Coordinates of C-alpha atoms in Angstrom, one line a residue:
Chain A
M5 CA -152.0 -0.3 69.8
Y6 CA -148.2 -1.0 69.6
L7 CA -146.6 -3.2 67.0
Y8 CA -142.9 -4.3 66.9
L9 CA -140.9 -3.6 63.8
P10 CA -138.5 -6.6 63.1
V11 CA -135.9 -4.7 61.1
A12 CA -136.1 -1.3 62.8
L13 CA -135.9 -3.2 66.1
T14 CA -138.3 -0.8 67.8
S15 CA -141.9 -0.6 68.7
I16 CA -144.3 2.0 67.4
N17 CA -147.9 3.0 68.0
I18 CA -149.7 2.1 64.8
I19 CA -151.6 5.4 64.7
I20 CA -148.3 7.2 63.9
P21 CA -147.3 5.4 60.7
V22 CA -150.8 5.1 59.4
G23 CA -151.4 8.8 60.1
L24 CA -148.1 9.9 58.5
G25 CA -148.9 7.6 55.5
L26 CA -152.3 9.2 55.0
A27 CA -150.9 12.8 55.2
V28 CA -147.9 12.2 52.9
G29 CA -149.9 10.0 50.5
L30 CA -152.4 12.9 50.2
L31 CA -149.5 15.3 49.1
S32 CA -148.3 12.6 46.7
G33 CA -151.7 12.3 45.0
L34 CA -152.0 16.1 44.9
F35 CA -148.6 17.1 43.7
G36 CA -146.9 14.1 42.2
V37 CA -144.1 14.0 44.7
G38 CA -143.0 10.9 46.6
G39 CA -142.8 12.9 49.9
G40 CA -139.6 11.3 51.0
F41 CA -138.3 14.8 52.0
L42 CA -141.1 14.9 54.6
M43 CA -141.6 11.2 55.6
T44 CA -138.0 10.2 56.3
P45 CA -137.2 13.0 58.9
L46 CA -140.6 12.4 60.5
L47 CA -139.9 8.6 60.9
I48 CA -136.5 9.4 62.4
M49 CA -138.2 11.8 64.8
F50 CA -140.4 8.9 66.0
G51 CA -137.4 6.7 66.7
I52 CA -136.8 4.7 63.5
P53 CA -133.1 4.4 62.6
S54 CA -132.3 6.8 59.7
T55 CA -131.2 4.1 57.3
V56 CA -134.3 2.0 57.9
A57 CA -136.5 5.1 57.6
A58 CA -135.2 6.0 54.1
A59 CA -135.3 2.4 52.8
T60 CA -138.8 1.6 54.1
D61 CA -140.2 4.9 52.9
S62 CA -139.2 4.0 49.3
N63 CA -141.1 0.7 49.7
Q64 CA -144.1 2.6 50.9
I65 CA -143.9 5.0 48.0
V66 CA -144.2 2.1 45.6
A67 CA -147.7 1.5 47.0
A68 CA -148.7 5.2 47.2
S69 CA -147.4 6.0 43.7
T70 CA -149.2 2.8 42.3
S71 CA -152.4 4.0 43.9
G72 CA -151.8 7.6 42.6
T73 CA -150.7 6.7 39.1
Y74 CA -153.8 4.5 38.8
A75 CA -156.1 7.3 40.0
H76 CA -154.6 9.8 37.5
W77 CA -154.4 7.2 34.7
K78 CA -158.2 6.6 34.9
V79 CA -158.8 10.3 34.0
G80 CA -156.1 10.3 31.3
N81 CA -153.5 12.3 33.1
V82 CA -150.4 10.1 32.7
D83 CA -148.0 10.7 29.8
F84 CA -146.4 7.2 29.6
K85 CA -144.1 8.2 26.7
M86 CA -142.7 11.2 28.5
G87 CA -142.5 9.1 31.7
V88 CA -140.4 6.4 30.0
Y89 CA -137.9 8.9 28.6
L90 CA -137.5 10.7 31.9
L91 CA -137.0 7.3 33.6
I92 CA -134.2 6.3 31.2
G93 CA -132.6 9.6 31.8
G94 CA -133.0 9.4 35.5
F95 CA -131.6 5.9 35.6
I96 CA -128.4 6.9 33.8
G97 CA -128.2 10.1 36.0
G98 CA -128.5 8.0 39.1
L99 CA -125.4 5.9 38.1
F100 CA -123.4 9.1 37.8
G101 CA -124.8 10.4 41.0
V102 CA -123.6 7.3 42.9
Q103 CA -120.1 7.8 41.5
A104 CA -120.2 11.5 42.5
I105 CA -121.0 10.4 46.1
K106 CA -118.0 8.1 46.1
V107 CA -115.8 11.0 45.1
L108 CA -117.3 13.3 47.7
N109 CA -116.9 10.7 50.5
A110 CA -113.3 10.3 49.5
T111 CA -112.7 14.1 49.9
G112 CA -114.3 13.9 53.4
N113 CA -116.8 16.7 53.2
A114 CA -119.7 14.8 51.6
D115 CA -122.2 15.8 54.3
F116 CA -121.5 19.5 53.7
V117 CA -122.0 19.3 50.0
I118 CA -125.1 17.1 50.2
K119 CA -126.8 19.4 52.8
M120 CA -125.9 22.5 50.9
T121 CA -127.1 21.0 47.6
Y122 CA -130.4 20.0 49.3
V123 CA -131.0 23.4 50.9
L124 CA -130.1 25.3 47.7
M125 CA -132.3 23.1 45.5
L126 CA -135.3 23.3 47.8
G127 CA -134.9 27.0 48.2
I128 CA -134.5 27.9 44.6
V129 CA -137.3 25.5 43.4
G130 CA -139.7 26.7 46.1
T131 CA -139.0 30.4 45.6
Y132 CA -139.2 30.2 41.8
M133 CA -142.4 28.2 41.8
L134 CA -144.0 30.6 44.3
I135 CA -143.1 33.8 42.4
E136 CA -144.0 32.3 39.0
S137 CA -147.4 30.9 40.0
L138 CA -148.3 34.1 41.9
N139 CA -147.4 36.2 38.8
S140 CA -149.3 34.0 36.4
M141 CA -152.4 34.2 38.7
K142 CA -152.2 38.0 38.7
K143 CA -151.8 38.2 35.0
K144 CA -154.8 36.0 34.4
K145 CA -156.9 38.4 36.4
T146 CA -155.8 41.7 34.8
E147 CA -155.3 40.9 31.2
A148 CA -156.2 38.4 28.5
V149 CA -153.7 35.9 27.5
K150 CA -150.7 37.6 26.1
T151 CA -148.9 35.6 23.4
E152 CA -146.0 34.1 25.2
K153 CA -142.7 35.4 24.1
E154 CA -140.3 32.6 23.2
S155 CA -137.4 32.6 25.5
G156 CA -133.9 31.8 24.4
L157 CA -134.2 28.4 26.1
T158 CA -137.4 27.5 24.3
K159 CA -135.8 28.5 21.0
F160 CA -132.8 26.4 21.7
L161 CA -134.9 23.4 22.7
K162 CA -136.9 23.7 19.4
S163 CA -133.7 23.6 17.4
L164 CA -132.5 20.2 18.7
P165 CA -132.9 17.1 16.5
F166 CA -135.2 14.1 17.2
Q167 CA -138.3 16.2 17.7
T168 CA -141.3 14.2 18.7
H169 CA -144.8 14.9 19.8
F170 CA -146.0 14.0 23.3
E171 CA -149.7 13.6 22.8
K172 CA -151.0 13.4 26.4
S173 CA -149.0 16.5 27.3
G174 CA -149.7 18.3 24.0
V175 CA -146.0 19.3 23.6
T176 CA -143.3 18.7 21.1
H177 CA -139.7 18.2 22.2
S178 CA -136.5 16.6 21.1
T179 CA -136.3 13.2 22.8
L180 CA -132.9 14.5 24.1
I181 CA -134.7 16.9 26.5
P182 CA -136.5 14.5 28.8
L183 CA -133.4 12.2 28.7
L184 CA -131.1 15.1 29.6
F185 CA -133.3 16.7 32.4
G186 CA -134.3 13.3 33.7
G187 CA -130.6 12.6 34.0
F188 CA -129.9 15.9 35.7
V189 CA -132.6 15.2 38.3
G190 CA -131.3 11.6 38.6
I191 CA -127.8 12.9 39.5
L192 CA -129.0 15.3 42.1
A193 CA -131.5 12.8 43.6
A194 CA -128.7 10.3 44.0
I195 CA -126.5 12.8 45.7
M196 CA -129.2 14.1 48.0
G197 CA -130.5 10.6 48.7
V198 CA -134.1 11.5 47.9
G199 CA -136.5 10.5 45.1
G200 CA -136.3 13.9 43.4
G201 CA -140.1 14.3 42.8
F202 CA -139.9 17.9 44.0
L203 CA -137.3 18.6 41.3
M204 CA -138.9 16.5 38.5
V205 CA -142.3 18.4 38.9
P206 CA -140.8 21.9 38.2
V207 CA -138.7 20.5 35.3
M208 CA -141.9 19.1 33.7
V209 CA -143.8 22.3 34.4
Y210 CA -141.3 24.9 33.4
I211 CA -138.9 23.3 31.0
L212 CA -141.1 20.7 29.3
K213 CA -144.1 23.0 29.5
M214 CA -146.5 20.2 30.4
P215 CA -149.9 21.0 31.9
M216 CA -149.9 20.6 35.7
H217 CA -152.4 17.8 35.9
V218 CA -150.5 15.6 33.5
V219 CA -147.3 16.5 35.4
V220 CA -148.7 15.0 38.6
G221 CA -149.7 11.7 37.0
T222 CA -146.5 11.3 35.0
S223 CA -144.3 12.2 37.9
L224 CA -146.0 9.5 40.0
F225 CA -145.6 7.0 37.2
Q226 CA -141.9 7.8 37.1
I227 CA -141.5 7.7 40.9
L228 CA -143.1 4.3 41.0
F229 CA -140.4 2.7 38.9
N230 CA -137.6 4.6 40.7
C231 CA -138.8 3.4 44.1
I232 CA -139.2 -0.2 42.9
E233 CA -135.5 -0.2 42.0
V234 CA -134.4 1.6 45.3
T235 CA -136.5 -0.8 47.4
F236 CA -134.9 -3.8 45.9
L237 CA -131.4 -2.5 46.2
Q238 CA -132.0 -1.4 49.8
A239 CA -133.5 -4.8 50.7
Y240 CA -130.8 -6.7 48.9
T241 CA -127.6 -4.9 49.8
N242 CA -128.4 -3.1 53.1
H243 CA -131.2 -5.2 54.6
N244 CA -132.9 -2.0 55.7
V245 CA -136.5 -2.4 54.5
D246 CA -138.9 -3.0 57.4
F247 CA -141.9 -4.9 56.0
I248 CA -144.3 -4.3 58.9
L249 CA -143.5 -0.5 59.0
A250 CA -144.0 -0.4 55.2
V251 CA -147.4 -2.1 55.5
L252 CA -148.5 0.3 58.2
L253 CA -147.4 3.3 56.1
L254 CA -149.0 2.2 53.0
L255 CA -152.3 1.5 54.7
G256 CA -152.5 5.3 55.0
S257 CA -150.6 6.4 51.9
T258 CA -152.5 4.4 49.3
V259 CA -155.8 5.9 50.6
G260 CA -154.2 9.3 50.9
A261 CA -153.0 9.2 47.3
Q262 CA -156.6 8.5 46.0
I263 CA -158.0 11.4 48.1
G264 CA -155.2 13.7 46.9
A265 CA -155.9 12.8 43.2
V266 CA -159.6 13.6 43.7
F267 CA -158.9 16.9 45.4
G268 CA -156.3 17.7 42.7
R269 CA -158.9 17.5 39.9
K270 CA -160.9 20.1 41.6
M271 CA -158.0 22.6 41.9
K272 CA -156.4 24.8 39.4
G273 CA -152.8 24.2 38.2
E274 CA -151.7 27.5 39.7
Q275 CA -153.2 26.7 43.1
L276 CA -151.4 23.3 43.2
K277 CA -148.1 25.0 42.3
I278 CA -148.5 27.6 45.0
I279 CA -149.2 25.1 47.8
L280 CA -146.3 22.8 46.7
A281 CA -144.0 25.8 46.6
V282 CA -145.0 26.8 50.2
I283 CA -144.5 23.2 51.4
V284 CA -141.0 23.1 49.8
L285 CA -140.1 26.4 51.4
V286 CA -141.3 25.3 54.8
V287 CA -139.1 22.2 54.5
T288 CA -136.2 24.4 53.5
V289 CA -136.6 26.7 56.5
K290 CA -136.9 23.6 58.8
I291 CA -133.6 22.2 57.5
I292 CA -131.9 25.6 57.9
F293 CA -133.1 25.7 61.5
E294 CA -131.8 22.1 62.1
L295 CA -128.4 23.2 60.7
T296 CA -128.1 26.2 62.8
L297 CA -129.6 25.3 66.2
T298 CA -127.5 23.2 68.6
P299 CA -128.8 19.6 68.4
S300 CA -129.8 17.9 71.6
L301 CA -127.7 14.9 70.8
L302 CA -124.3 15.1 69.1
L303 CA -124.1 11.4 68.3
S304 CA -126.4 9.4 66.1
Q305 CA -126.5 6.0 64.5
A306 CA -124.1 5.4 61.7
G307 CA -125.3 4.0 58.4
G308 CA -125.9 0.2 58.2
H309 CA -123.0 -0.6 56.0
Chain B
M5 CA -100.5 -24.3 78.9
K6 CA -100.9 -27.2 81.3
N7 CA -100.9 -24.9 84.2
F8 CA -103.4 -22.7 82.5
K9 CA -105.8 -25.7 82.0
F10 CA -105.4 -26.7 85.6
L11 CA -106.2 -23.2 86.6
M12 CA -109.3 -23.2 84.4
L13 CA -110.5 -26.3 86.1
L14 CA -109.7 -25.0 89.5
L15 CA -111.4 -21.6 89.0
P16 CA -115.1 -22.8 89.2
C17 CA -114.1 -24.8 92.3
I18 CA -112.8 -21.6 93.9
F19 CA -116.1 -19.8 93.1
I20 CA -118.2 -22.7 94.4
F21 CA -116.1 -22.7 97.5
A22 CA -116.4 -19.0 97.9
G23 CA -120.1 -19.3 97.3
T24 CA -120.7 -22.0 99.9
A25 CA -118.4 -20.2 102.4
S26 CA -120.8 -17.4 102.8
A27 CA -123.9 -18.5 100.8
E28 CA -125.6 -15.4 101.8
L29 CA -126.2 -13.6 98.5
T30 CA -128.7 -15.1 96.1
I31 CA -130.3 -13.7 92.9
K32 CA -133.2 -14.5 90.7
A33 CA -134.2 -12.6 87.7
N34 CA -137.8 -13.2 87.0
H35 CA -139.1 -13.1 83.4
D36 CA -135.7 -14.2 82.3
N37 CA -136.8 -15.1 78.9
I38 CA -138.3 -12.1 77.1
K39 CA -140.1 -13.0 73.8
I40 CA -140.4 -10.3 71.2
D41 CA -143.6 -11.0 69.4
F42 CA -145.8 -9.0 67.0
F43 CA -147.3 -6.8 69.8
Y44 CA -144.1 -6.4 71.9
H45 CA -143.7 -3.0 73.5
G46 CA -141.0 -3.7 76.1
S47 CA -141.4 -5.8 79.2
T48 CA -140.6 -5.8 82.9
V49 CA -137.9 -7.7 84.8
S50 CA -137.9 -8.3 88.5
V51 CA -134.7 -9.1 90.3
A52 CA -134.9 -10.6 93.8
G53 CA -132.9 -12.5 96.3
N54 CA -131.5 -12.6 99.8
A55 CA -128.4 -10.8 101.2
D56 CA -126.7 -10.4 104.5
S57 CA -128.3 -7.8 106.6
G58 CA -126.2 -4.7 107.0
T59 CA -125.0 -4.8 103.4
D60 CA -125.9 -2.4 100.7
L61 CA -126.8 -3.7 97.3
I62 CA -126.0 -2.7 93.7
I63 CA -127.7 -4.4 90.8
K64 CA -126.1 -4.2 87.3
I65 CA -127.9 -5.3 84.1
A66 CA -125.6 -5.2 81.1
S67 CA -125.2 -6.7 77.7
P68 CA -121.9 -8.2 76.7
E69 CA -119.3 -5.6 75.7
G70 CA -119.1 -4.8 72.0
H71 CA -118.1 -2.3 69.4
E72 CA -120.2 0.7 68.3
I73 CA -119.8 3.2 65.5
L74 CA -121.6 6.5 65.7
K75 CA -121.8 9.6 63.6
Q76 CA -120.5 12.8 65.3
K77 CA -122.1 16.2 64.8
G78 CA -119.9 19.2 65.0
K79 CA -120.0 22.9 63.9
V80 CA -118.8 23.6 60.4
A81 CA -117.6 27.1 59.5
G82 CA -118.6 28.2 63.1
L83 CA -122.3 28.2 62.1
L84 CA -123.7 24.9 60.7
W85 CA -124.2 21.7 62.6
M86 CA -123.3 18.7 60.5
N87 CA -121.9 15.2 60.7
T88 CA -118.2 15.8 60.9
G89 CA -116.9 12.3 61.6
T90 CA -117.4 8.9 63.1
L91 CA -116.7 7.8 66.6
N92 CA -115.5 4.3 67.3
L93 CA -116.2 2.8 70.7
G94 CA -114.7 -0.4 72.0
H95 CA -115.6 -2.4 75.1
V96 CA -119.0 -0.8 75.4
P97 CA -122.2 -2.6 76.6
G98 CA -125.2 -2.0 74.4
L99 CA -127.4 -1.8 77.5
Y100 CA -126.2 -0.7 81.0
S101 CA -128.4 -0.2 84.0
I102 CA -127.3 0.3 87.6
Y103 CA -129.7 0.2 90.5
S104 CA -128.5 0.6 94.1
T105 CA -129.8 1.0 97.6
K106 CA -127.8 4.3 98.0
K107 CA -125.8 6.5 95.7
I108 CA -123.0 4.4 94.3
E109 CA -120.4 7.1 95.0
D110 CA -121.3 6.7 98.7
L111 CA -121.1 2.9 98.6
L112 CA -117.9 2.2 96.8
S113 CA -114.4 3.5 96.4
R114 CA -113.2 4.5 93.0
K115 CA -110.9 1.5 92.9
E116 CA -113.8 -0.9 93.5
M117 CA -116.0 0.9 91.0
D118 CA -113.3 0.5 88.3
K119 CA -112.7 -3.1 89.2
Y120 CA -116.4 -4.1 88.7
V121 CA -117.2 -1.4 86.1
I122 CA -119.9 0.2 88.2
G123 CA -121.1 3.7 87.4
Y124 CA -120.5 6.0 84.3
P125 CA -117.0 7.2 85.4
A126 CA -115.8 3.6 85.7
L127 CA -117.4 2.7 82.4
G128 CA -115.8 5.8 80.8
R129 CA -112.4 4.7 82.0
Q130 CA -112.9 1.2 80.5
I131 CA -114.1 2.3 77.1
E132 CA -111.7 2.6 74.2
M133 CA -112.5 5.5 71.9
T134 CA -111.1 6.7 68.6
P135 CA -110.4 9.3 67.4
V136 CA -109.9 11.5 70.4
S137 CA -106.8 13.5 71.0
N138 CA -106.9 14.1 74.7
E139 CA -108.7 13.2 77.9
D140 CA -111.0 16.3 77.8
E141 CA -112.2 15.3 74.4
K142 CA -112.7 11.7 75.5
S143 CA -114.8 12.8 78.5
K144 CA -116.8 15.2 76.3
W145 CA -117.7 12.4 73.8
F146 CA -118.3 9.9 76.5
N147 CA -120.9 12.3 78.1
E148 CA -122.5 12.6 74.7
F149 CA -122.5 8.9 74.3
V150 CA -124.3 8.4 77.7
K151 CA -126.8 11.1 76.6
Y152 CA -127.4 9.2 73.3
K153 CA -127.9 5.9 75.2
E154 CA -130.1 7.4 77.9
S155 CA -132.4 9.0 75.2
S156 CA -133.4 5.5 74.1
N157 CA -133.6 4.1 77.6
L158 CA -130.6 1.8 77.2
Y159 CA -128.5 3.4 79.9
T160 CA -129.8 4.2 83.4
I161 CA -128.4 4.8 86.8
S162 CA -130.7 5.2 89.7
S163 CA -130.6 4.7 93.5
G164 CA -133.2 4.0 96.1
K165 CA -135.5 1.8 94.0
I166 CA -134.4 -1.5 95.5
M167 CA -136.9 -2.6 98.3
T168 CA -135.4 -4.5 101.2
T169 CA -137.2 -6.3 104.0
A170 CA -135.6 -7.9 107.1
K171 CA -136.1 -11.7 107.3
D172 CA -134.6 -14.2 109.8
G173 CA -131.6 -11.9 110.4
K174 CA -131.0 -11.5 106.7
Q175 CA -132.5 -9.1 104.2
A176 CA -134.6 -9.9 101.2
Y177 CA -134.4 -7.5 98.3
Y178 CA -136.6 -6.9 95.3
I179 CA -136.8 -4.5 92.4
L180 CA -139.1 -4.3 89.4
T181 CA -137.5 -2.6 86.4
G182 CA -139.0 -1.7 83.1
W183 CA -137.3 -3.5 80.2
P184 CA -136.9 -1.1 77.2
Y185 CA -138.3 -2.2 73.8
Q186 CA -135.2 -0.7 72.3
A187 CA -133.0 -3.4 73.7
P188 CA -132.2 -5.8 70.9
P189 CA -132.4 -9.6 71.1
G190 CA -129.5 -11.2 73.0
D191 CA -128.3 -12.3 76.4
Y192 CA -128.0 -9.9 79.3
L193 CA -126.1 -10.4 82.5
V194 CA -127.7 -9.4 85.8
T195 CA -125.3 -9.1 88.7
V196 CA -126.0 -8.2 92.3
Y197 CA -123.2 -6.9 94.4
A198 CA -123.3 -6.9 98.3
V199 CA -121.4 -3.9 99.5
K200 CA -120.0 -2.9 102.8
D201 CA -117.3 -0.4 103.9
K202 CA -116.8 0.9 100.4
K203 CA -116.0 -2.7 99.2
V204 CA -117.7 -5.4 97.3
L205 CA -118.1 -8.4 99.6
E206 CA -119.9 -10.8 97.3
K207 CA -121.5 -11.0 93.9
A208 CA -124.1 -13.3 92.4
E209 CA -125.2 -13.5 88.7
S210 CA -128.3 -14.3 86.7
K211 CA -129.3 -13.9 83.1
V212 CA -132.0 -12.4 81.1
S213 CA -132.3 -13.5 77.5
V214 CA -134.3 -11.7 74.9
E215 CA -135.4 -13.4 71.7
Q216 CA -137.6 -12.8 68.7
V217 CA -140.4 -15.3 68.1
G218 CA -143.1 -16.1 65.5
I219 CA -143.6 -13.7 62.6
I220 CA -141.0 -11.2 63.9
K221 CA -138.3 -13.8 64.0
M222 CA -139.4 -15.0 60.5
L223 CA -139.3 -11.5 59.0
A224 CA -136.1 -10.5 60.6
G225 CA -134.4 -13.7 59.5
M226 CA -135.7 -13.4 56.0
A227 CA -134.6 -9.7 55.7
K228 CA -131.1 -10.9 56.5
N229 CA -130.8 -14.3 54.9
K230 CA -133.1 -14.2 51.9
A231 CA -132.7 -10.6 51.0
A232 CA -133.6 -10.8 47.3
L233 CA -136.9 -12.7 48.0
Y234 CA -137.7 -10.4 50.9
G235 CA -137.2 -7.4 48.6
I236 CA -139.4 -8.8 45.9
I237 CA -142.2 -9.7 48.3
S238 CA -142.0 -6.2 49.8
I239 CA -142.4 -4.7 46.3
M240 CA -145.2 -7.1 45.3
A241 CA -147.1 -6.4 48.4
A242 CA -146.8 -2.6 47.8
L243 CA -147.9 -2.9 44.2
A244 CA -150.8 -5.1 45.1
A245 CA -151.9 -2.7 47.9
G246 CA -151.7 0.3 45.6
F247 CA -153.8 -1.4 42.8
G248 CA -156.2 -2.9 45.4
V249 CA -156.9 0.5 47.0
G250 CA -157.2 2.0 43.5
L251 CA -159.9 -0.5 42.5
I252 CA -161.8 -0.1 45.8
F253 CA -161.9 3.7 45.2
R254 CA -163.1 3.2 41.6
K255 CA -165.9 0.9 42.8
G256 CA -166.7 3.1 45.7
G257 CA -167.5 5.9 43.2
G258 CA -164.5 8.1 43.9
A259 CA -164.1 8.8 40.2
H260 CA -166.5 10.9 38.3

């Protein structure tokens, strides 16, 4: 059955958005990512204008992350305190990121910098997560837990002022740390035009040393608020949110997020990390192919400004 | 000024006179008011009428000329394909379809094609394009533009699909065309040209209008005119759906 989308000005078979929603929502509930890096290009592939695809996806993520946060909160896997600090940092970082884009646009090679940042970030994050989680799985098999050597970074983090305990995550950090790294992800996310879940998750795992299951719930909580802000701004300033498309997507994604959360509880942290790493690397390779293969069309719709 | 006004008054009379003089070519576009509702997935439009026997026919369906801005992809550092600039196009129709009884190159001289903007080469010569430095570049980007439009079914050129039947020494013509769902709301001009000896003898015009109705019209209007409220409703609906599904799963025994 086909439905007409009033803002995208196109018609779509409802199986497509509901199916995409289900698949990406599943990943969202499993790994605590918004999935914009998968959803937006897929929507464009199915004929949705790129600006509408990105804006509508953020509206849809509001629903998926509400559903996912709720599922993880029920089993005590959301660190609200940490989430709020990361949010504040991310918000401030986003403001800087938007300014950075203005500067890049003025120099004229914004697209090059954005694409390169994206590919590098995805590549580094994916490779690091994959190697690290494979190693930690091997270690667990061969030897008993070796007392972890404190790295220079950990020592430095411990020496900072405003140390506070995050009960849900079972870690103690300076409040500056989530603010700073939240800000860092916020800057990059604004530059790349994505939610940044795939960056926030590794930051929480490797720098904040939070347990993987709490990371997923907290990341979703954080994404929820980000996407509320983005959806409003997109609807208000760019008129790019397609309500009907969002509803079709969220029909799938809210259910997908619940299923993902249930599956996630049955899996080990390492397994989750490996699968996420592989997905991130596959997306990286796909983008590299897109950049190097001759596109079938050399013209595309310009942004809706 | 006075002369001009007089001319404007005279102009329709000339057309009427011209029309009655031959009165051979007629046109009717059926399904001339296409309504975009909730379940819209494109439509069909039939164009029919009578023409002098012995003439060939060309039907053009086009939207009013406008301005388009598109992103251009190019190679960066000899390796990577990226957006490298924007292309500004003036005097371009958003939708442009040509149907003819024979290939238009065999029916019309170049001069006539340019005069009535029939065929891609004529359209290309009419379009204003910036930034392009020379003719080669202009024709390269015009070809890309046509490819882009054809990919969403907004530009087509085809021959041999118009059916004609002889009737009382005249010919009746008929064509049924698919109307792409990608065509946005607006008015579209349907023109039929009767052609003989590489020249246009007559033309007749009709209109197809496309409009949004019902819930589609309401949502599209709201997204534009009540953007803040629209944004808040979109967010509220998403929050409610997320919580709702969460509750259903809890009751359904999804949790342990």
